[in-house]
Amino acid sequence: MALELKSSDNKIFEVEELVAVQSETIKSLVEDGCADNVIPLPNVDSKTLELVLDWCKNHVDMKLDEEKLKEYEDKFIEVDQAVLYDLLLAANYLNIKDLLNRACQKVADMLKGKTPEQIRETLNIVNDFSPEEEEEIRKENLWAFEE
Amino acid sequence: MCLCLCCVVFIFLILIFYMKMMMGSSFPEEVLEHVFSFIERDRDRNAISTVCQSWYEIERWSRRRVFVGNCYAVSPVILIKRFPDVRCLELKGKPHFADFNLVPEGWGAYVDPWIEAASKAYPGLEEIRLKRMVISDDTLKLISKSFKNFKVLVLSSCEGFSTKGLAAIAADCRNLRELDLRESEVEDLNQSSGHWLSRFPDNYTSLVSLNIACLNSEVSFTALECLVGRCPNLRTLRLNRAVPFDRLAILLRRAPQLVELGTGEASDLRPDVFSPPDVFSNLLGAFSGCKELKSLSGFWDVAPGYLPVVYPICPRLTSLNLSYAATIQSSDLIKLASQCQNLQKLWVLDYIEDLGLEELAASCKDLRELRVFPSEPFGAEPNVLLTEQGLVSVSEGCPKLHSVLYFCRQMSNEALRTIARNRPNMTRFRLCIIEPRTPDYLTLEPLDVGFGAIVEHCKDLRRLSLSGLLTDRVFKYIGTYGKKLEMLSVAFAGDSDLGLHHVLSGCENLRKLEIRDCPFGDKALLANAAKLETMRSLWMSSCSVSFGACKLLGQKMPMLNVEVIDERGPPDSRPESCPVEKLYIYRTVSGPRFDMPGFVWTKDKDSALGLS
């Protein structure tokens, strides 16, 4: 049983149902009987969708081989930052638990050991605290809540 | 035309900048929360919280584990306002020198207001870990009634409660996994309703860890046996002196899955009488059945003849605590230790002697932590053949050794230099030469150079305790080389304020400094006042800091609580130049405390009492 998925940039992907329903989002659509036509995924571009479907396919194929699967997952998640974020958002949108966990873990590992300024730089986040606010939080963190 | 092009380029660049800017903050909140769930360390969570306002909010709502290193540095109100949904709370109270009875009774560190507040704000609280705090039976009862999912209670060096409080915990904490009373003082109230252990309901089976080693009171063996037998996940069991060694076999057969065991007392078993012989073989069989046992402690009054019952498990042991085994002498200790080839942690009495430590160095190549305690600390003469040589041997033979606590009666600069060169990976080094101001026994010189070698070579040294004859020079070395040093303990050392100044001005990462009986006064303290805001706390007792300086410091540094602890009466009943008995200074975001006893004075006390 094959499903058709359409990425945000209008590329069609033909996928086995068994593979596609690793996404809880798609699974719900199938169960509700809404998957007869092409399923539009406006939040996922073709590049990311291809990767996601590769993950799903391999999780079906290697289901019984824990070691092989782990090797695959470790290699899969070694992507550059921009791709990682796209995967993270796609996994969230498509509700693929294990991919979401893996991607979140990877991003978390990127943040560990960094100062706030380094984190802001890594993720291009603007500091919207006033210097006084930031100092107050920093003081409370350091004086009250740190080893 | 050119201007138009510039505008277009300008707008284009702004769009790119905006898109880049949006990349990081375009994560939906639930995704960020999910990412944060993989971040547990306080330091990392604190970093995340200051990235931007939205991250601050998401982080504070999702922080489940909170550590408070000084209960007076913050208040329950501030905690709850900042973190609305905490599941695991850890609090520390009295300063470390309380372990040596330097903090008078009634000083503070009451946990009751914290639990009172938590009982209303955190119904989902699961874990409470306290160190050096005072907790009442009423509070234990409150815990048992307020938190339906309560799982872990660890009371480390705590006091103020009795077996009545423990009974409440046993009776009502249906989901309790861990009850650990390590080194706490527990009052025994002979309950008419039966022993507190029997208050665990018959259908209670979730115990994973029980440490009652510090209890002086009797234990109902029947209740204990039943409890152990019906809890299949029990992995840690540390018994107290009231549990006879020979009945241990019964417990071990009920719980062969144990990973950590603390034995009870064995004085019933006389060393010269091995009958009934089946007691020995029974114990041997029981121990052999414990295939997961990795940690052993207790051994109160164990007759050396019974030691071989643990031989089957020795090769698997990674942790051995023989610091209460006063009946086991050198040769038996050597026999025991030499069979523990996988030992990582050893706590032992100085009965092990230099010879035993030499054997240890040869057999236990994976040793990481060694503590040697004095069997007769108050004796005038040495009662055992334990010198600096033992420590040197271990430092030579054990490449992973990084944490040391060593009590001895003689030391030399040469030995310290050798130890430093052997073990540059040392992270914790606490040397306690029993007699204060003892010089290098070979040269009769101070031990400055020896300790200097330690701080110079051990670049990752985080904790250091000094002893012996020491001048200001050792502090110069510490200030110069101790860049990673976080905690320093000093007693009977130094010549002048310069010593204190070296430490305060040089040790960049210093968090806790505790000093007793040193000639340190006002100058260094006032000159380094700002440093005190970068540390958790400073303790000084029997030094030369005047009351006047304390007042000045309190005025100069409003974010510090400068506590003068003086049992001779109010400090202003003496001249301002008079040195205070004890001084405890710590930074705080919650201002002055209002639970001070009469012998504690801070600058705010007078205003709190409405006096001028």
Coordinates of N, CA, C and O in Angstrom, one line a residue, chain A residues 81-86 88-89 91-93 97 100-130 133-147, chain B residues 17 20-28 30-32 34-36 38-56 63 66-70 73-74 78-79 82-83 90 92 511 533-534 536 559-560 587-589:
Chain A
Q81 N 24.3 22.3 10.8 CA 23.3 23.0 11.7 C 22.0 23.2 11.0 O 21.0 22.9 11.5
A82 N 22.1 23.8 9.8 CA 20.8 24.2 9.1 C 20.0 23.0 8.8 O 18.8 23.0 9.0
V83 N 20.6 21.9 8.4 CA 19.9 20.7 8.1 C 19.3 20.1 9.4 O 18.2 19.6 9.4
L84 N 20.1 20.2 10.5 CA 19.7 19.7 11.7 C 18.4 20.3 12.2 O 17.4 19.7 12.6
Y85 N 18.3 21.7 12.0 CA 17.1 22.4 12.5 C 15.9 22.0 11.6 O 14.8 21.9 12.1
D86 N 16.2 21.9 10.3 CA 15.1 21.5 9.4 C 14.6 20.1 9.8 O 13.4 19.9 9.8
L88 N 14.7 18.8 12.8 CA 14.1 18.9 14.1 C 12.6 19.4 13.9 O 11.7 18.9 14.4
L89 N 12.5 20.5 13.1 CA 11.2 21.0 12.8 C 10.3 20.0 12.1 O 9.1 19.9 12.4
A91 N 10.5 16.7 12.2 CA 10.2 15.6 13.1 C 9.1 16.0 14.0 O 8.3 15.2 14.4
N92 N 9.1 17.3 14.4 CA 8.1 17.8 15.3 C 6.8 17.9 14.6 O 5.7 17.5 15.1
Y93 N 6.8 18.5 13.4 CA 5.6 18.6 12.6 C 5.0 17.3 12.3 O 3.8 17.1 12.3
K97 N 8.6 10.3 16.8 CA 9.2 10.4 18.1 C 10.7 10.2 18.2 O 11.4 10.9 18.8
L100 N 12.7 12.9 16.5 CA 12.6 14.1 17.3 C 13.5 14.0 18.5 O 14.2 15.0 18.8
N101 N 13.5 12.9 19.2 CA 14.3 12.7 20.4 C 15.8 12.9 20.0 O 16.6 13.5 20.7
R102 N 16.1 12.2 18.9 CA 17.5 12.2 18.5 C 18.0 13.6 18.1 O 19.1 14.0 18.4
A103 N 17.1 14.3 17.4 CA 17.5 15.6 16.9 C 17.6 16.6 18.1 O 18.5 17.4 18.2
C104 N 16.6 16.5 19.0 CA 16.7 17.3 20.2 C 17.9 17.1 21.0 O 18.5 18.0 21.5
Q105 N 18.2 15.8 21.2 CA 19.4 15.4 21.9 C 20.7 16.1 21.3 O 21.6 16.6 22.0
K106 N 20.7 16.0 20.0 CA 21.9 16.6 19.3 C 22.0 18.1 19.5 O 23.1 18.6 19.7
V107 N 20.8 18.8 19.4 CA 20.9 20.2 19.6 C 21.3 20.5 21.0 O 22.1 21.4 21.3
A108 N 20.7 19.7 22.0 CA 21.0 19.9 23.4 C 22.5 19.8 23.6 O 23.1 20.6 24.3
D109 N 23.1 18.7 23.0 CA 24.6 18.5 23.1 C 25.4 19.7 22.6 O 26.4 20.0 23.1
M110 N 24.8 20.4 21.6 CA 25.5 21.5 21.0 C 25.5 22.7 22.0 O 26.3 23.5 22.0
L111 N 24.4 22.7 22.9 CA 24.3 23.9 23.8 C 25.1 23.7 25.1 O 25.5 24.6 25.7
K112 N 25.3 22.4 25.4 CA 26.0 22.1 26.7 C 27.4 22.7 26.8 O 28.1 22.7 25.8
G113 N 27.7 23.2 27.9 CA 29.1 23.7 28.1 C 29.3 25.1 27.5 O 30.4 25.7 27.6
K114 N 28.3 25.7 26.9 CA 28.5 27.0 26.3 C 28.0 28.1 27.2 O 27.1 27.9 28.0
T115 N 28.6 29.3 27.0 CA 28.1 30.5 27.7 C 26.8 31.0 26.9 O 26.6 30.6 25.8
P116 N 26.0 31.8 27.6 CA 24.9 32.4 26.9 C 25.2 33.1 25.6 O 24.5 32.9 24.6
E117 N 26.3 33.8 25.6 CA 26.7 34.5 24.4 C 27.1 33.5 23.3 O 26.7 33.8 22.1
Q118 N 27.8 32.5 23.6 CA 28.1 31.4 22.6 C 26.9 30.8 22.0 O 26.8 30.5 20.9
I119 N 25.9 30.6 22.9 CA 24.6 30.0 22.4 C 23.9 30.9 21.5 O 23.4 30.5 20.4
R120 N 23.9 32.2 21.8 CA 23.3 33.2 21.0 C 23.9 33.2 19.6 O 23.2 33.2 18.6
E121 N 25.2 33.1 19.6 CA 26.0 33.1 18.3 C 25.7 31.9 17.5 O 25.5 32.0 16.3
T122 N 25.7 30.8 18.2 CA 25.4 29.5 17.5 C 24.1 29.5 16.8 O 23.9 29.0 15.7
L123 N 23.1 30.0 17.5 CA 21.7 29.9 17.0 C 21.2 31.3 16.4 O 20.0 31.4 16.1
N124 N 22.0 32.3 16.4 CA 21.6 33.6 15.9 C 20.4 34.1 16.6 O 19.4 34.5 16.0
I125 N 20.6 34.2 17.9 CA 19.5 34.7 18.7 C 19.9 36.1 19.3 O 21.0 36.3 19.7
V126 N 18.9 37.0 19.3 CA 19.2 38.3 19.8 C 18.9 38.4 21.3 O 17.9 37.9 21.8
N127 N 19.8 39.0 22.0 CA 19.7 39.2 23.4 C 18.7 40.3 23.7 O 19.0 41.5 23.5
D128 N 17.5 40.0 24.2 CA 16.5 41.0 24.4 C 16.4 41.4 25.9 O 15.3 41.9 26.3
F129 N 17.4 41.0 26.7 CA 17.4 41.5 28.1 C 18.1 42.8 28.1 O 19.1 43.1 27.4
S130 N 17.7 43.7 29.1 CA 18.5 44.9 29.4 C 19.7 44.4 30.2 O 19.6 43.4 30.8
E133 N 18.7 43.6 33.7 CA 17.9 42.3 33.8 C 18.8 41.1 33.8 O 18.7 40.2 34.6
E134 N 19.7 41.2 32.8 CA 20.6 40.0 32.6 C 21.5 39.8 33.8 O 21.7 38.7 34.2
E135 N 22.0 40.9 34.4 CA 22.9 40.9 35.5 C 22.1 40.3 36.7 O 22.7 39.4 37.5
E136 N 20.9 40.7 36.9 CA 20.1 40.2 38.0 C 19.9 38.7 37.9 O 20.0 37.9 38.9
I137 N 19.6 38.2 36.7 CA 19.3 36.8 36.5 C 20.7 36.0 36.7 O 20.7 35.0 37.4
R138 N 21.7 36.6 36.1 CA 23.0 35.9 36.3 C 23.4 35.8 37.7 O 23.9 34.7 38.2
K139 N 23.2 36.8 38.5 CA 23.5 36.8 39.9 C 22.7 35.7 40.6 O 23.2 34.9 41.4
E140 N 21.4 35.7 40.4 CA 20.5 34.7 41.0 C 20.9 33.3 40.7 O 21.0 32.4 41.5
N141 N 21.2 33.1 39.4 CA 21.7 31.8 38.9 C 22.9 31.3 39.7 O 23.0 30.2 40.2
L142 N 23.9 32.2 39.7 CA 25.2 31.9 40.2 C 25.2 31.7 41.7 O 25.8 30.8 42.3
W143 N 24.5 32.7 42.4 CA 24.6 32.7 43.9 C 23.7 31.7 44.5 O 23.9 31.2 45.6
A144 N 22.5 31.5 43.9 CA 21.5 30.7 44.5 C 21.5 29.2 44.0 O 21.3 28.3 44.7
F145 N 21.6 29.1 42.6 CA 21.2 27.8 42.0 C 22.4 27.1 41.3 O 22.1 26.4 40.3
E146 N 23.6 27.3 41.7 CA 24.7 26.6 41.0 C 25.6 25.9 42.0 O 25.8 26.4 43.1
E147 N 26.2 24.9 41.6 CA 27.1 24.0 42.4 C 28.2 24.9 42.9 O 28.9 25.6 42.2
Chain B
F17 N 19.6 39.2 7.1 CA 19.9 39.3 8.5 C 18.7 38.8 9.3 O 18.8 38.1 10.3
K20 N 18.3 35.1 9.1 CA 19.3 34.4 10.0 C 18.9 34.6 11.4 O 19.0 33.7 12.2
M21 N 18.4 35.7 11.8 CA 18.0 36.0 13.2 C 16.9 35.1 13.6 O 16.8 34.6 14.7
M22 N 16.0 34.9 12.6 CA 14.8 34.1 12.9 C 15.1 32.6 13.1 O 14.4 31.9 13.7
M23 N 16.2 32.2 12.5 CA 16.5 30.8 12.5 C 16.5 30.2 13.9 O 15.9 29.2 14.1
G24 N 17.2 30.8 14.8 CA 17.3 30.2 16.1 C 16.0 30.4 16.9 O 15.6 29.5 17.7
S25 N 15.4 31.5 16.8 CA 14.2 31.7 17.6 C 12.9 31.3 16.9 O 11.8 31.5 17.4
S26 N 13.1 30.6 15.8 CA 11.8 30.1 15.1 C 11.4 28.8 15.6 O 10.5 28.2 15.0
F27 N 12.1 28.2 16.6 CA 11.7 26.9 17.1 C 10.4 27.1 17.9 O 10.3 28.0 18.7
P28 N 9.4 26.2 17.7 CA 8.2 26.3 18.5 C 8.6 26.0 19.9 O 9.6 25.4 20.2
E30 N 7.3 24.1 22.2 CA 7.4 22.7 22.6 C 8.7 22.0 22.2 O 9.1 21.1 22.8
V31 N 9.2 22.5 21.1 CA 10.5 21.9 20.6 C 11.6 22.4 21.5 O 12.4 21.5 21.9
L32 N 11.6 23.6 21.8 CA 12.7 24.1 22.8 C 12.6 23.4 24.1 O 13.6 23.0 24.7
H34 N 11.5 20.5 24.6 CA 12.0 19.1 24.4 C 13.5 19.1 24.4 O 14.1 18.2 24.9
V35 N 14.1 20.1 23.7 CA 15.6 20.2 23.7 C 16.1 20.4 25.1 O 17.0 19.7 25.5
F36 N 15.4 21.3 25.9 CA 15.9 21.5 27.2 C 15.8 20.3 28.1 O 16.5 20.2 29.1
F38 N 16.8 17.5 27.6 CA 18.1 16.8 27.6 C 19.2 17.5 28.3 O 20.3 17.0 28.3
I39 N 18.9 18.6 28.8 CA 19.9 19.4 29.5 C 19.7 19.4 31.0 O 18.6 20.0 31.4
E40 N 20.6 18.8 31.8 CA 20.3 18.7 33.2 C 21.2 19.5 34.1 O 20.8 19.9 35.2
R41 N 22.5 19.6 33.7 CA 23.4 20.3 34.6 C 23.0 21.7 34.9 O 22.6 22.5 34.0
D42 N 23.1 22.1 36.2 CA 22.7 23.4 36.7 C 23.4 24.5 35.8 O 22.8 25.5 35.4
R43 N 24.7 24.3 35.6 CA 25.5 25.3 34.9 C 24.9 25.6 33.5 O 24.7 26.7 33.0
D44 N 24.5 24.5 32.8 CA 24.0 24.6 31.5 C 22.6 25.2 31.5 O 22.2 26.0 30.6
R45 N 21.8 24.8 32.4 CA 20.4 25.3 32.5 C 20.5 26.8 32.8 O 19.7 27.6 32.3
N46 N 21.4 27.2 33.7 CA 21.6 28.6 34.0 C 22.0 29.4 32.8 O 21.6 30.5 32.5
A47 N 22.9 28.8 31.9 CA 23.3 29.5 30.7 C 22.1 29.7 29.8 O 21.9 30.8 29.2
I48 N 21.3 28.6 29.6 CA 20.2 28.7 28.7 C 19.2 29.8 29.2 O 18.6 30.5 28.4
S49 N 19.1 29.9 30.5 CA 18.1 30.9 31.0 C 18.4 32.3 30.7 O 17.5 33.2 30.7
T50 N 19.7 32.6 30.4 CA 20.0 34.0 30.2 C 20.2 34.3 28.7 O 20.7 35.4 28.3
V51 N 19.9 33.4 27.8 CA 20.0 33.6 26.4 C 19.1 34.7 25.9 O 19.5 35.6 25.2
C52 N 17.8 34.6 26.2 CA 16.9 35.6 25.8 C 15.6 35.4 26.7 O 15.5 34.4 27.4
Q53 N 14.7 36.4 26.6 CA 13.5 36.3 27.5 C 12.7 35.1 27.3 O 12.2 34.5 28.3
S54 N 12.4 34.7 26.0 CA 11.5 33.5 25.8 C 12.2 32.3 26.4 O 11.5 31.4 27.0
W55 N 13.5 32.2 26.2 CA 14.2 31.0 26.7 C 14.2 31.0 28.2 O 14.1 29.9 28.9
Y56 N 14.3 32.2 28.9 CA 14.2 32.3 30.3 C 12.9 31.7 30.8 O 12.9 30.9 31.8
R63 N 12.4 23.5 34.5 CA 13.5 23.0 35.3 C 12.8 22.2 36.4 O 12.0 22.6 37.2
V66 N 16.5 21.2 41.2 CA 17.2 22.5 41.7 C 18.1 22.1 42.8 O 17.8 21.4 43.7
F67 N 19.3 22.8 42.7 CA 20.3 22.6 43.7 C 20.6 23.9 44.4 O 20.9 24.9 43.7
V68 N 20.5 24.0 45.7 CA 20.8 25.2 46.5 C 21.9 24.9 47.4 O 21.8 24.2 48.4
G69 N 23.1 25.5 47.1 CA 24.3 25.2 47.8 C 24.4 25.8 49.2 O 25.1 25.3 50.1
N70 N 23.6 26.9 49.4 CA 23.6 27.5 50.7 C 22.2 28.0 51.0 O 21.7 28.9 50.3
A73 N 21.4 31.6 51.0 CA 21.8 32.4 49.9 C 20.5 32.8 49.0 O 20.6 33.7 48.2
V74 N 19.4 32.1 49.3 CA 18.2 32.4 48.6 C 17.0 32.0 49.5 O 17.3 31.5 50.6
I78 N 11.7 33.1 46.7 CA 12.4 33.3 45.4 C 12.5 32.0 44.6 O 12.3 32.1 43.4
L79 N 12.7 30.9 45.3 CA 12.8 29.6 44.6 C 11.5 29.3 43.8 O 11.5 29.1 42.6
R82 N 10.6 31.6 40.9 CA 11.4 31.4 39.7 C 11.1 30.1 39.1 O 11.0 30.0 37.9
F83 N 11.0 29.0 39.9 CA 10.8 27.7 39.3 C 9.5 27.1 39.8 O 9.4 26.6 41.0
E90 N 17.5 19.9 46.2 CA 18.6 19.6 47.1 C 19.1 20.9 47.8 O 19.2 21.9 47.2
K92 N 21.7 22.6 51.0 CA 22.8 22.4 51.9 C 22.7 23.6 52.9 O 22.4 24.7 52.6
R511 N 35.6 28.9 45.7 CA 34.2 29.0 46.1 C 34.0 29.0 47.6 O 33.2 29.7 48.1
E533 N 32.2 38.3 47.0 CA 30.9 38.2 46.2 C 31.1 37.1 45.1 O 30.1 36.8 44.5
T534 N 32.3 36.7 44.9 CA 32.5 35.7 43.8 C 32.6 34.3 44.4 O 32.8 33.3 43.7
R536 N 31.1 31.3 47.4 CA 29.9 30.9 48.1 C 30.0 31.3 49.6 O 29.0 31.9 50.1
M559 N 25.4 43.0 49.7 CA 24.9 41.7 49.2 C 25.5 40.5 50.0 O 25.2 39.4 49.7
L560 N 26.3 40.8 51.0 CA 26.9 39.7 51.8 C 26.2 39.7 53.2 O 25.9 40.7 53.7
R587 N 27.5 35.2 50.3 CA 26.7 36.0 49.4 C 25.3 35.5 49.4 O 25.0 34.3 49.5
T588 N 24.3 36.5 49.2 CA 22.9 36.1 49.2 C 22.1 37.0 48.4 O 22.3 38.2 48.3
V589 N 21.0 36.4 47.7 CA 20.1 37.2 47.0 C 18.8 37.4 47.8 O 17.9 38.1 47.4

